[in-house]
PDB file of C-alpha atoms in Angstrom:
ATOM      1  CA  UNK R   1     -37.059 -85.386 -85.857  1.00  0.00           C
ATOM      2  CA  UNK R   2     -33.997 -85.379 -83.578  1.00  0.00           C
ATOM      3  CA  UNK R   3     -30.472 -85.466 -84.919  1.00  0.00           C
ATOM      4  CA  UNK R   4     -27.824 -87.460 -83.085  1.00  0.00           C
ATOM      5  CA  UNK R   5     -25.047 -85.576 -81.323  1.00  0.00           C
ATOM      6  CA  UNK R   6     -22.624 -87.265 -83.723  1.00  0.00           C
ATOM      7  CA  UNK R   7     -24.455 -85.776 -86.715  1.00  0.00           C
ATOM      8  CA  UNK R   8     -24.460 -82.355 -85.061  1.00  0.00           C
ATOM      9  CA  UNK R   9     -20.743 -82.504 -84.256  1.00  0.00           C
ATOM     10  CA  UNK R  10     -19.908 -83.474 -87.825  1.00  0.00           C
ATOM     11  CA  UNK R  11     -22.065 -80.667 -89.212  1.00  0.00           C
ATOM     12  CA  UNK R  12     -20.402 -78.123 -86.894  1.00  0.00           C
ATOM     13  CA  UNK R  13     -16.953 -79.374 -87.905  1.00  0.00           C
ATOM     14  CA  UNK R  14     -17.738 -78.963 -91.629  1.00  0.00           C
ATOM     15  CA  UNK R  15     -19.208 -75.506 -91.015  1.00  0.00           C
ATOM     16  CA  UNK R  16     -16.203 -74.278 -89.024  1.00  0.00           C
ATOM     17  CA  UNK R  17     -13.514 -75.907 -91.159  1.00  0.00           C
ATOM     18  CA  UNK R  18     -15.244 -75.149 -94.507  1.00  0.00           C
ATOM     19  CA  UNK R  19     -13.924 -78.516 -95.651  1.00  0.00           C
ATOM     20  CA  UNK R  20     -15.178 -82.115 -95.485  1.00  0.00           C
ATOM     21  CA  UNK R  21     -11.607 -83.387 -95.371  1.00  0.00           C
ATOM     22  CA  UNK R  22     -10.541 -81.103 -92.507  1.00  0.00           C
ATOM     23  CA  UNK R  23     -13.775 -81.893 -90.636  1.00  0.00           C
ATOM     24  CA  UNK R  24     -13.090 -85.622 -90.982  1.00  0.00           C
ATOM     25  CA  UNK R  25      -9.578 -85.220 -89.576  1.00  0.00           C
ATOM     26  CA  UNK R  26     -10.881 -83.147 -86.677  1.00  0.00           C
ATOM     27  CA  UNK R  27     -13.603 -85.669 -85.777  1.00  0.00           C
ATOM     28  CA  UNK R  28     -11.584 -88.835 -86.479  1.00  0.00           C
ATOM     29  CA  UNK R  29     -13.887 -89.825 -89.311  1.00  0.00           C
ATOM     30  CA  UNK R  30     -13.566 -90.506 -93.016  1.00  0.00           C
ATOM     31  CA  UNK R  31     -14.294 -87.859 -95.631  1.00  0.00           C
ATOM     32  CA  UNK R  32     -16.927 -90.058 -97.247  1.00  0.00           C
ATOM     33  CA  UNK R  33     -18.516 -90.749 -93.871  1.00  0.00           C
ATOM     34  CA  UNK R  34     -18.795 -87.026 -93.121  1.00  0.00           C
ATOM     35  CA  UNK R  35     -20.350 -86.392 -96.532  1.00  0.00           C
ATOM     36  CA  UNK R  36     -22.917 -89.124 -95.923  1.00  0.00           C
ATOM     37  CA  UNK R  37     -23.876 -87.709 -92.528  1.00  0.00           C
ATOM     38  CA  UNK R  38     -24.366 -84.219 -93.979  1.00  0.00           C
ATOM     39  CA  UNK R  39     -26.367 -85.564 -96.909  1.00  0.00           C
ATOM     40  CA  UNK R  40     -28.569 -87.493 -94.473  1.00  0.00           C
ATOM     41  CA  UNK R  41     -29.322 -84.328 -92.486  1.00  0.00           C
ATOM     42  CA  UNK R  42     -30.103 -82.389 -95.680  1.00  0.00           C
ATOM     43  CA  UNK R  43     -32.461 -85.140 -96.841  1.00  0.00           C
ATOM     44  CA  UNK R  44     -34.299 -85.133 -93.525  1.00  0.00           C
ATOM     45  CA  UNK R  45     -34.813 -81.390 -93.612  1.00  0.00           C
ATOM     46  CA  UNK R  46     -35.349 -81.204 -97.345  1.00  0.00           C
ATOM     47  CA  UNK R  47     -32.988 -78.254 -97.590  1.00  0.00           C
ATOM     48  CA  UNK R  48     -29.369 -77.805 -98.671  1.00  0.00           C
ATOM     49  CA  UNK R  49     -27.035 -76.775 -95.827  1.00  0.00           C
ATOM     50  CA  UNK R  50     -23.851 -76.374 -97.887  1.00  0.00           C
ATOM     51  CA  UNK R  51     -22.970 -75.406-101.423  1.00  0.00           C
ATOM     52  CA  UNK R  52     -20.214 -77.662-102.738  1.00  0.00           C
ATOM     53  CA  UNK R  53     -17.710 -76.234-105.191  1.00  0.00           C
ATOM     54  CA  UNK R  54     -14.382 -77.417-106.527  1.00  0.00           C
ATOM     55  CA  UNK R  55     -12.546 -77.862-103.247  1.00  0.00           C
ATOM     56  CA  UNK R  56     -14.730 -75.362-101.385  1.00  0.00           C
ATOM     57  CA  UNK R  57     -17.670 -75.678 -98.998  1.00  0.00           C
ATOM     58  CA  UNK R  58     -19.911 -72.672 -98.343  1.00  0.00           C
ATOM     59  CA  UNK R  59     -22.804 -72.618 -95.909  1.00  0.00           C
ATOM     60  CA  UNK R  60     -26.239 -71.657 -97.177  1.00  0.00           C
ATOM     61  CA  UNK R  61     -28.487 -69.320 -95.132  1.00  0.00           C
ATOM     62  CA  UNK R  62     -30.175 -72.464 -93.794  1.00  0.00           C
ATOM     63  CA  UNK R  63     -26.743 -73.803 -92.824  1.00  0.00           C
ATOM     64  CA  UNK R  64     -25.908 -70.567 -90.998  1.00  0.00           C
ATOM     65  CA  UNK R  65     -29.144 -70.775 -89.012  1.00  0.00           C
ATOM     66  CA  UNK R  66     -28.713 -74.471 -88.214  1.00  0.00           C
ATOM     67  CA  UNK R  67     -25.125 -73.874 -87.021  1.00  0.00           C
ATOM     68  CA  UNK R  68     -26.174 -71.237 -84.474  1.00  0.00           C
ATOM     69  CA  UNK R  69     -28.597 -73.695 -82.897  1.00  0.00           C
ATOM     70  CA  UNK R  70     -26.209 -76.639 -83.099  1.00  0.00           C
ATOM     71  CA  UNK R  71     -23.462 -74.985 -81.074  1.00  0.00           C
ATOM     72  CA  UNK R  72     -26.004 -74.226 -78.350  1.00  0.00           C
ATOM     73  CA  UNK R  73     -27.053 -77.890 -78.308  1.00  0.00           C
ATOM     74  CA  UNK R  74     -23.425 -78.990 -77.946  1.00  0.00           C
ATOM     75  CA  UNK R  75     -22.760 -76.470 -75.169  1.00  0.00           C
ATOM     76  CA  UNK R  76     -25.879 -77.510 -73.269  1.00  0.00           C
ATOM     77  CA  UNK R  77     -25.024 -81.199 -73.607  1.00  0.00           C
ATOM     78  CA  UNK R  78     -21.502 -80.603 -72.320  1.00  0.00           C
ATOM     79  CA  UNK R  79     -22.805 -78.440 -69.472  1.00  0.00           C
ATOM     80  CA  UNK R  80     -25.270 -81.164 -68.469  1.00  0.00           C
ATOM     81  CA  UNK R  81     -22.513 -83.805 -68.347  1.00  0.00           C
ATOM     82  CA  UNK R  82     -20.263 -81.579 -66.279  1.00  0.00           C
ATOM     83  CA  UNK R  83     -23.063 -80.686 -63.874  1.00  0.00           C
ATOM     84  CA  UNK R  84     -23.473 -84.379 -63.044  1.00  0.00           C
ATOM     85  CA  UNK R  85     -19.721 -84.946 -62.823  1.00  0.00           C
ATOM     86  CA  UNK R  86     -19.358 -82.004 -60.434  1.00  0.00           C
ATOM     87  CA  UNK R  87     -20.900 -84.141 -57.705  1.00  0.00           C
ATOM     88  CA  UNK R  88     -17.646 -86.047 -57.596  1.00  0.00           C
ATOM     89  CA  UNK R  89     -14.976 -85.070 -55.078  1.00  0.00           C
ATOM     90  CA  UNK R  90     -12.856 -82.054 -56.059  1.00  0.00           C
ATOM     91  CA  UNK R  91     -11.550 -80.917 -59.449  1.00  0.00           C
ATOM     92  CA  UNK R  92      -9.490 -83.135 -61.679  1.00  0.00           C
ATOM     93  CA  UNK R  93      -8.821 -83.735 -65.343  1.00  0.00           C
ATOM     94  CA  UNK R  94      -6.667 -81.774 -67.760  1.00  0.00           C
ATOM     95  CA  UNK R  95      -6.831 -78.260 -69.164  1.00  0.00           C
ATOM     96  CA  UNK R  96      -4.864 -76.883 -72.108  1.00  0.00           C
ATOM     97  CA  UNK R  97      -4.489 -73.098 -72.156  1.00  0.00           C
ATOM     98  CA  UNK R  98      -3.002 -70.867 -74.832  1.00  0.00           C
ATOM     99  CA  UNK R  99      -1.118 -67.733 -73.777  1.00  0.00           C
ATOM    100  CA  UNK R 100       0.979 -65.114 -75.558  1.00  0.00           C
ATOM    101  CA  UNK R 101       4.378 -64.020 -74.212  1.00  0.00           C
ATOM    102  CA  UNK R 102       2.513 -60.982 -72.824  1.00  0.00           C
ATOM    103  CA  UNK R 103       0.918 -63.331 -70.302  1.00  0.00           C
ATOM    104  CA  UNK R 104       3.606 -65.958 -69.806  1.00  0.00           C
ATOM    105  CA  UNK R 105       6.365 -63.528 -68.781  1.00  0.00           C
ATOM    106  CA  UNK R 106       4.500 -61.938 -65.881  1.00  0.00           C
ATOM    107  CA  UNK R 107       1.083 -63.401 -65.072  1.00  0.00           C
ATOM    108  CA  UNK R 108       1.592 -67.110 -65.613  1.00  0.00           C
ATOM    109  CA  UNK R 109       4.058 -67.886 -62.824  1.00  0.00           C
ATOM    110  CA  UNK R 110       2.074 -66.453 -59.868  1.00  0.00           C
ATOM    111  CA  UNK R 111      -1.242 -67.699 -61.283  1.00  0.00           C
ATOM    112  CA  UNK R 112       0.054 -71.204 -61.913  1.00  0.00           C
ATOM    113  CA  UNK R 113       1.710 -71.387 -58.487  1.00  0.00           C
ATOM    114  CA  UNK R 114      -1.591 -70.532 -56.796  1.00  0.00           C
ATOM    115  CA  UNK R 115      -3.608 -72.932 -58.931  1.00  0.00           C
ATOM    116  CA  UNK R 116      -1.458 -76.051 -58.545  1.00  0.00           C
ATOM    117  CA  UNK R 117      -1.437 -75.459 -54.791  1.00  0.00           C
ATOM    118  CA  UNK R 118      -5.241 -75.574 -54.478  1.00  0.00           C
ATOM    119  CA  UNK R 119      -5.990 -77.956 -57.392  1.00  0.00           C
ATOM    120  CA  UNK R 120      -3.218 -80.584 -57.321  1.00  0.00           C
ATOM    121  CA  UNK R 121      -5.284 -83.145 -59.267  1.00  0.00           C
ATOM    122  CA  UNK R 122      -5.703 -80.957 -62.349  1.00  0.00           C
ATOM    123  CA  UNK R 123      -3.116 -81.355 -65.100  1.00  0.00           C
ATOM    124  CA  UNK R 124      -2.320 -77.963 -66.657  1.00  0.00           C
ATOM    125  CA  UNK R 125      -0.704 -77.670 -70.056  1.00  0.00           C
ATOM    126  CA  UNK R 126       0.345 -74.235 -71.325  1.00  0.00           C
ATOM    127  CA  UNK R 127       0.866 -73.506 -75.016  1.00  0.00           C
ATOM    128  CA  UNK R 128       2.801 -70.297 -75.750  1.00  0.00           C
ATOM    129  CA  UNK R 129       2.271 -68.837 -79.218  1.00  0.00           C
ATOM    130  CA  UNK R 130       1.140 -65.698 -81.028  1.00  0.00           C
ATOM    131  CA  UNK R 131      -2.525 -64.906 -81.552  1.00  0.00           C
ATOM    132  CA  UNK R 132      -3.009 -66.423 -85.023  1.00  0.00           C
ATOM    133  CA  UNK R 133      -1.809 -69.842 -83.885  1.00  0.00           C
ATOM    134  CA  UNK R 134      -3.764 -69.727 -80.634  1.00  0.00           C
ATOM    135  CA  UNK R 135      -6.966 -68.672 -82.409  1.00  0.00           C
ATOM    136  CA  UNK R 136      -6.693 -71.569 -84.838  1.00  0.00           C
ATOM    137  CA  UNK R 137      -6.123 -74.072 -82.033  1.00  0.00           C
ATOM    138  CA  UNK R 138      -9.093 -72.764 -80.057  1.00  0.00           C
ATOM    139  CA  UNK R 139     -11.252 -73.093 -83.162  1.00  0.00           C
ATOM    140  CA  UNK R 140     -10.290 -76.743 -83.581  1.00  0.00           C
ATOM    141  CA  UNK R 141     -10.901 -77.437 -79.897  1.00  0.00           C
ATOM    142  CA  UNK R 142      -7.269 -78.213 -79.015  1.00  0.00           C
ATOM    143  CA  UNK R 143      -7.267 -75.450 -76.377  1.00  0.00           C
ATOM    144  CA  UNK R 144      -9.818 -74.926 -73.608  1.00  0.00           C
ATOM    145  CA  UNK R 145      -9.258 -71.191 -73.930  1.00  0.00           C
ATOM    146  CA  UNK R 146      -6.644 -68.633 -74.923  1.00  0.00           C
ATOM    147  CA  UNK R 147      -5.861 -64.974 -74.236  1.00  0.00           C
ATOM    148  CA  UNK R 148      -5.147 -62.946 -77.395  1.00  0.00           C
ATOM    149  CA  UNK R 149      -5.265 -59.312 -78.563  1.00  0.00           C
ATOM    150  CA  UNK R 150      -8.641 -58.090 -79.765  1.00  0.00           C
ATOM    151  CA  UNK R 151      -9.269 -59.233 -83.333  1.00  0.00           C
ATOM    152  CA  UNK R 152     -12.182 -59.641 -85.763  1.00  0.00           C
ATOM    153  CA  UNK R 153     -14.644 -62.398 -84.880  1.00  0.00           C
ATOM    154  CA  UNK R 154     -13.826 -65.921 -86.029  1.00  0.00           C
ATOM    155  CA  UNK R 155     -16.417 -68.573 -86.752  1.00  0.00           C
ATOM    156  CA  UNK R 156     -16.610 -71.259 -84.082  1.00  0.00           C
ATOM    157  CA  UNK R 157     -15.144 -69.027 -81.370  1.00  0.00           C
ATOM    158  CA  UNK R 158     -16.808 -67.255 -78.453  1.00  0.00           C
ATOM    159  CA  UNK R 159     -14.967 -64.202 -77.121  1.00  0.00           C
ATOM    160  CA  UNK R 160     -15.147 -61.502 -74.466  1.00  0.00           C
ATOM    161  CA  UNK R 161     -12.904 -58.754 -73.117  1.00  0.00           C
ATOM    162  CA  UNK R 162     -10.455 -60.143 -70.572  1.00  0.00           C
ATOM    163  CA  UNK R 163      -8.216 -57.196 -69.657  1.00  0.00           C
ATOM    164  CA  UNK R 164      -6.826 -53.868 -70.819  1.00  0.00           C
ATOM    165  CA  UNK R 165      -3.204 -52.840 -70.507  1.00  0.00           C
ATOM    166  CA  UNK R 166      -1.046 -49.914 -71.618  1.00  0.00           C
ATOM    167  CA  UNK R 167       1.699 -50.192 -74.197  1.00  0.00           C
ATOM    168  CA  UNK R 168       5.117 -49.114 -72.885  1.00  0.00           C
ATOM    169  CA  UNK R 169       8.464 -48.149 -74.375  1.00  0.00           C
ATOM    170  CA  UNK R 170      11.276 -50.514 -73.372  1.00  0.00           C
ATOM    171  CA  UNK R 171      14.898 -49.455 -73.754  1.00  0.00           C
ATOM    172  CA  UNK R 172      18.348 -50.021 -72.342  1.00  0.00           C
ATOM    173  CA  UNK R 173      20.484 -47.670 -70.253  1.00  0.00           C
ATOM    174  CA  UNK R 174      22.087 -46.199 -73.403  1.00  0.00           C
ATOM    175  CA  UNK R 175      18.890 -44.321 -74.259  1.00  0.00           C
ATOM    176  CA  UNK R 176      19.151 -42.327 -71.008  1.00  0.00           C
ATOM    177  CA  UNK R 177      15.422 -42.278 -70.213  1.00  0.00           C
ATOM    178  CA  UNK R 178      14.147 -41.974 -66.652  1.00  0.00           C
ATOM    179  CA  UNK R 179      12.534 -45.239 -65.543  1.00  0.00           C
ATOM    180  CA  UNK R 180       8.697 -45.294 -65.353  1.00  0.00           C
ATOM    181  CA  UNK R 181       8.302 -41.679 -66.522  1.00  0.00           C
ATOM    182  CA  UNK R 182       5.659 -41.380 -69.275  1.00  0.00           C
ATOM    183  CA  UNK R 183       7.150 -40.348 -72.625  1.00  0.00           C
ATOM    184  CA  UNK R 184       5.892 -38.842 -75.862  1.00  0.00           C
ATOM    185  CA  UNK R 185       7.440 -40.834 -78.707  1.00  0.00           C
ATOM    186  CA  UNK R 186       7.357 -37.902 -81.114  1.00  0.00           C
ATOM    187  CA  UNK R 187       9.800 -36.039 -78.788  1.00  0.00           C
ATOM    188  CA  UNK R 188      12.418 -38.799 -78.760  1.00  0.00           C
ATOM    189  CA  UNK R 189      13.822 -38.175 -82.233  1.00  0.00           C
ATOM    190  CA  UNK R 190      14.297 -40.833 -84.918  1.00  0.00           C
ATOM    191  CA  UNK R 191      13.893 -44.244 -83.320  1.00  0.00           C
ATOM    192  CA  UNK R 192      15.526 -47.550 -84.068  1.00  0.00           C
ATOM    193  CA  UNK R 193      12.805 -49.916 -83.015  1.00  0.00           C
ATOM    194  CA  UNK R 194      12.379 -53.695 -82.823  1.00  0.00           C
ATOM    195  CA  UNK R 195       8.855 -54.760 -83.755  1.00  0.00           C
ATOM    196  CA  UNK R 196       6.878 -58.007 -84.070  1.00  0.00           C
ATOM    197  CA  UNK R 197       6.315 -59.487 -87.521  1.00  0.00           C
ATOM    198  CA  UNK R 198       3.268 -58.565 -89.561  1.00  0.00           C
ATOM    199  CA  UNK R 199       1.430 -61.723 -88.534  1.00  0.00           C
ATOM    200  CA  UNK R 200       1.362 -60.352 -84.975  1.00  0.00           C
ATOM    201  CA  UNK R 201      -1.968 -58.660 -84.168  1.00  0.00           C
ATOM    202  CA  UNK R 202      -0.217 -55.719 -82.438  1.00  0.00           C
ATOM    203  CA  UNK R 203       1.885 -54.690 -85.456  1.00  0.00           C
ATOM    204  CA  UNK R 204      -0.908 -52.815 -87.259  1.00  0.00           C
ATOM    205  CA  UNK R 205      -1.830 -50.906 -84.066  1.00  0.00           C
ATOM    206  CA  UNK R 206       1.766 -49.812 -83.554  1.00  0.00           C
ATOM    207  CA  UNK R 207       2.196 -48.581 -87.111  1.00  0.00           C
ATOM    208  CA  UNK R 208      -1.098 -46.688 -86.951  1.00  0.00           C
ATOM    209  CA  UNK R 209       0.006 -45.028 -83.706  1.00  0.00           C
ATOM    210  CA  UNK R 210       3.324 -43.881 -85.217  1.00  0.00           C
ATOM    211  CA  UNK R 211       1.802 -42.470 -88.375  1.00  0.00           C
ATOM    212  CA  UNK R 212      -0.980 -40.698 -86.469  1.00  0.00           C
ATOM    213  CA  UNK R 213       1.273 -39.053 -83.887  1.00  0.00           C
ATOM    214  CA  UNK R 214       4.300 -37.804 -85.781  1.00  0.00           C
ATOM    215  CA  UNK R 215       6.697 -40.510 -84.583  1.00  0.00           C
ATOM    216  CA  UNK R 216       9.808 -40.682 -86.768  1.00  0.00           C
ATOM    217  CA  UNK R 217      11.207 -44.172 -87.299  1.00  0.00           C
ATOM    218  CA  UNK R 218      14.826 -44.404 -88.435  1.00  0.00           C
ATOM    219  CA  UNK R 219      15.075 -48.199 -88.685  1.00  0.00           C
ATOM    220  CA  UNK R 220      12.808 -51.190 -88.115  1.00  0.00           C
ATOM    221  CA  UNK R 221      13.932 -54.655 -87.095  1.00  0.00           C
ATOM    222  CA  UNK R 222      11.429 -57.516 -87.031  1.00  0.00           C
ATOM    223  CA  UNK R 223      11.908 -59.834 -84.065  1.00  0.00           C
ATOM    224  CA  UNK R 224       9.380 -62.459 -83.010  1.00  0.00           C
ATOM    225  CA  UNK R 225      11.647 -63.905 -80.323  1.00  0.00           C
ATOM    226  CA  UNK R 226      10.515 -62.128 -77.171  1.00  0.00           C
ATOM    227  CA  UNK R 227      13.435 -62.988 -74.881  1.00  0.00           C
ATOM    228  CA  UNK R 228      15.849 -62.203 -77.686  1.00  0.00           C
ATOM    229  CA  UNK R 229      14.177 -58.833 -78.209  1.00  0.00           C
ATOM    230  CA  UNK R 230      14.583 -57.906 -74.547  1.00  0.00           C
ATOM    231  CA  UNK R 231      18.251 -58.943 -74.511  1.00  0.00           C
ATOM    232  CA  UNK R 232      18.900 -57.020 -77.731  1.00  0.00           C
ATOM    233  CA  UNK R 233      17.263 -53.837 -76.442  1.00  0.00           C
ATOM    234  CA  UNK R 234      19.043 -54.068 -73.083  1.00  0.00           C
ATOM    235  CA  UNK R 235      22.476 -54.120 -74.739  1.00  0.00           C
ATOM    236  CA  UNK R 236      21.968 -51.587 -77.574  1.00  0.00           C
ATOM    237  CA  UNK R 237      20.407 -48.190 -78.256  1.00  0.00           C
ATOM    238  CA  UNK R 238      17.424 -49.823 -79.956  1.00  0.00           C
ATOM    239  CA  UNK R 239      13.981 -49.702 -78.322  1.00  0.00           C
ATOM    240  CA  UNK R 240      10.800 -51.726 -78.506  1.00  0.00           C
ATOM    241  CA  UNK R 241       7.149 -51.308 -77.504  1.00  0.00           C
ATOM    242  CA  UNK R 242       5.529 -54.006 -75.389  1.00  0.00           C
ATOM    243  CA  UNK R 243       2.347 -54.436 -73.345  1.00  0.00           C
ATOM    244  CA  UNK R 244       2.719 -53.035 -69.846  1.00  0.00           C
ATOM    245  CA  UNK R 245       1.337 -56.248 -68.387  1.00  0.00           C
ATOM    246  CA  UNK R 246       4.288 -58.131 -69.829  1.00  0.00           C
ATOM    247  CA  UNK R 247       6.725 -55.699 -68.210  1.00  0.00           C
ATOM    248  CA  UNK R 248       5.024 -55.671 -64.796  1.00  0.00           C
ATOM    249  CA  UNK R 249       8.007 -57.243 -63.048  1.00  0.00           C
ATOM    250  CA  UNK R 250      10.208 -54.408 -64.369  1.00  0.00           C
ATOM    251  CA  UNK R 251       7.978 -51.620 -63.074  1.00  0.00           C
ATOM    252  CA  UNK R 252       9.709 -51.302 -59.707  1.00  0.00           C
ATOM    253  CA  UNK R 253      12.945 -49.569 -58.845  1.00  0.00           C
ATOM    254  CA  UNK R 254      15.432 -49.437 -61.758  1.00  0.00           C
ATOM    255  CA  UNK R 255      18.362 -50.270 -59.471  1.00  0.00           C
ATOM    256  CA  UNK R 256      20.450 -53.063 -60.989  1.00  0.00           C
ATOM    257  CA  UNK R 257      17.980 -53.376 -63.877  1.00  0.00           C
ATOM    258  CA  UNK R 258      19.102 -53.594 -67.485  1.00  0.00           C
ATOM    259  CA  UNK R 259      15.732 -52.488 -68.883  1.00  0.00           C
ATOM    260  CA  UNK R 260      14.108 -49.061 -68.610  1.00  0.00           C
ATOM    261  CA  UNK R 261      10.332 -48.922 -68.965  1.00  0.00           C
ATOM    262  CA  UNK R 262       8.328 -45.815 -69.911  1.00  0.00           C
ATOM    263  CA  UNK R 263       4.544 -45.718 -70.416  1.00  0.00           C
ATOM    264  CA  UNK R 264       3.516 -44.077 -73.700  1.00  0.00           C
ATOM    265  CA  UNK R 265       1.657 -40.813 -73.255  1.00  0.00           C
ATOM    266  CA  UNK R 266       0.265 -37.864 -75.169  1.00  0.00           C
ATOM    267  CA  UNK R 267      -1.526 -39.926 -76.333  1.00  0.00           C
ATOM    268  CA  UNK R 268      -1.364 -43.215 -74.435  1.00  0.00           C
ATOM    269  CA  UNK R 269      -1.705 -46.431 -76.378  1.00  0.00           C
ATOM    270  CA  UNK R 270      -3.813 -49.237 -74.980  1.00  0.00           C
ATOM    271  CA  UNK R 271      -4.152 -52.927 -75.764  1.00  0.00           C
ATOM    272  CA  UNK R 272      -7.306 -55.007 -75.288  1.00  0.00           C
ATOM    273  CA  UNK R 273      -6.774 -58.642 -74.360  1.00  0.00           C
ATOM    274  CA  UNK R 274      -9.592 -61.007 -75.217  1.00  0.00           C
ATOM    275  CA  UNK R 275     -10.586 -64.403 -73.847  1.00  0.00           C
ATOM    276  CA  UNK R 276     -11.482 -66.835 -76.636  1.00  0.00           C
ATOM    277  CA  UNK R 277     -12.973 -70.313 -76.247  1.00  0.00           C
ATOM    278  CA  UNK R 278     -14.634 -72.862 -78.549  1.00  0.00           C
ATOM    279  CA  UNK R 279     -18.237 -71.773 -79.165  1.00  0.00           C
ATOM    280  CA  UNK R 280     -19.522 -75.330 -79.094  1.00  0.00           C
ATOM    281  CA  UNK R 281     -18.638 -76.138 -75.478  1.00  0.00           C
ATOM    282  CA  UNK R 282     -18.533 -74.329 -72.129  1.00  0.00           C
ATOM    283  CA  UNK R 283     -15.411 -74.071 -70.018  1.00  0.00           C
ATOM    284  CA  UNK R 284     -14.828 -76.970 -67.654  1.00  0.00           C
ATOM    285  CA  UNK R 285     -14.881 -76.327 -63.914  1.00  0.00           C
ATOM    286  CA  UNK R 286     -11.090 -76.703 -63.837  1.00  0.00           C
ATOM    287  CA  UNK R 287     -10.646 -74.228 -66.698  1.00  0.00           C
ATOM    288  CA  UNK R 288     -13.000 -71.758 -64.990  1.00  0.00           C
ATOM    289  CA  UNK R 289     -11.018 -72.059 -61.757  1.00  0.00           C
ATOM    290  CA  UNK R 290      -7.713 -71.415 -63.504  1.00  0.00           C
ATOM    291  CA  UNK R 291      -9.195 -68.515 -65.466  1.00  0.00           C
ATOM    292  CA  UNK R 292     -10.423 -66.886 -62.233  1.00  0.00           C
ATOM    293  CA  UNK R 293      -6.915 -66.950 -60.764  1.00  0.00           C
ATOM    294  CA  UNK R 294      -5.410 -65.743 -64.041  1.00  0.00           C
ATOM    295  CA  UNK R 295      -7.848 -62.831 -63.990  1.00  0.00           C
ATOM    296  CA  UNK R 296      -6.975 -61.902 -60.387  1.00  0.00           C
ATOM    297  CA  UNK R 297      -3.234 -61.906 -61.093  1.00  0.00           C
ATOM    298  CA  UNK R 298      -3.748 -59.875 -64.279  1.00  0.00           C
ATOM    299  CA  UNK R 299      -5.689 -57.216 -62.370  1.00  0.00           C
ATOM    300  CA  UNK R 300      -2.987 -57.074 -59.692  1.00  0.00           C
ATOM    301  CA  UNK R 301      -0.198 -56.613 -62.227  1.00  0.00           C
ATOM    302  CA  UNK R 302      -1.994 -53.972 -64.318  1.00  0.00           C
ATOM    303  CA  UNK R 303      -2.709 -51.774 -61.285  1.00  0.00           C
ATOM    304  CA  UNK R 304       0.734 -50.028 -61.236  1.00  0.00           C
ATOM    305  CA  UNK R 305       0.233 -48.710 -64.787  1.00  0.00           C
ATOM    306  CA  UNK R 306      -3.067 -47.135 -63.829  1.00  0.00           C
ATOM    307  CA  UNK R 307      -1.373 -45.365 -60.912  1.00  0.00           C
ATOM    308  CA  UNK R 308       1.407 -44.093 -63.188  1.00  0.00           C
ATOM    309  CA  UNK R 309      -1.143 -42.654 -65.590  1.00  0.00           C
ATOM    310  CA  UNK R 310      -2.827 -40.758 -62.767  1.00  0.00           C
ATOM    311  CA  UNK R 311       0.272 -39.526 -60.979  1.00  0.00           C
ATOM    312  CA  UNK R 312       2.738 -38.465 -63.670  1.00  0.00           C
ATOM    313  CA  UNK R 313       2.801 -36.223 -66.696  1.00  0.00           C
ATOM    314  CA  UNK R 314       4.622 -37.042 -69.959  1.00  0.00           C
ATOM    315  CA  UNK R 315       8.262 -36.054 -70.225  1.00  0.00           C
ATOM    316  CA  UNK R 316      11.508 -37.371 -71.676  1.00  0.00           C
ATOM    317  CA  UNK R 317      14.786 -37.410 -69.808  1.00  0.00           C
TER     318      UNK R 317
END
C-alpha cells in the first residue's frame, strides 16, 4: 500500500496548518478535495489521523507518527530529484532567504557580493523581517531558510544553531562612554532605553537580564524600526541594546562615528541565532552554497567581540 506524493503533501499541509482550508490554499487545492484525500488515506489504513472539531483539526497519535515518516519521504524525494539535476552544468534557479536586521545590516552585503560573483545564474531574493514572520514563512515553504533567534520548536520546521553573538550597548556621544569598552549596565544609572516590541524574540531576554542584574530603567520606548532606532540613539541621550553581529561595522575606531558601542559585561549577555528550514525538504544546492558563505562572513564578523571579551575588563567611562 503506497500513498502518492500528492496525498502525502496534502496530509503534511493539513498537519502543519491544523486547517483543511489553510492546507488547500497552501497546496493550490480545494478544501473539499483535501478532505477527500485525507479520508481516503484514513480508509486505507483503517485509522483516524485527525480529530475534526468546530473549525479545528487536531492530529491523533497515529497522525503524529505518520507525519514524522511523511516528512522524511518528502525530503528523500526532493533530495533524489536534486541529485539527478546536479549533473547539469553549474548552479542555477532561485533561492528565497529570510534574514533579520541583525544579519542584513552587517553580514548580508559581503556575503551576497561573494555569492553573486561565483554563482551568477542563481537568483537570490532576500526577505527582511522579524523572527515571527520569518518562522511562519519558513513553515509554509515560502522561504528556503531563515536565520532567527533561538525559539521553541515549531511543527514543520527543522532547526539548528547557526551562530552566537554578544549583545552590546549602543549609544550616542552624549552618553560619554568609551567606545568598545565593556560596561556593566547596573553601574550606568537609570537608563532611557529604546527596545523592540514584545513580538520580538529578544525582548523577553532583555527584560530578564535587567531584572536579574539590578539594571534601573527610567523610561522605555518601543521601536521596531531598526534604522530609525540607530538615528534616534545617535542624536539623543537614549541607548539601545543590539546584537554585536549587527554592529560589527561600528566596532573599529570611533573617529568620525556617531555611534558608541560597548559590549555588556558582568555578566555578558549572549544571543543564539538559529537556522530554520522547512522540515519536509532539504536545502537546494544553491541555498547550501549561499548558506556556507553566510556562515563564513558571520564567523569573520563575530571574531572581534570574542577578542574584546578576552582582552578587556568591564568599566564605564
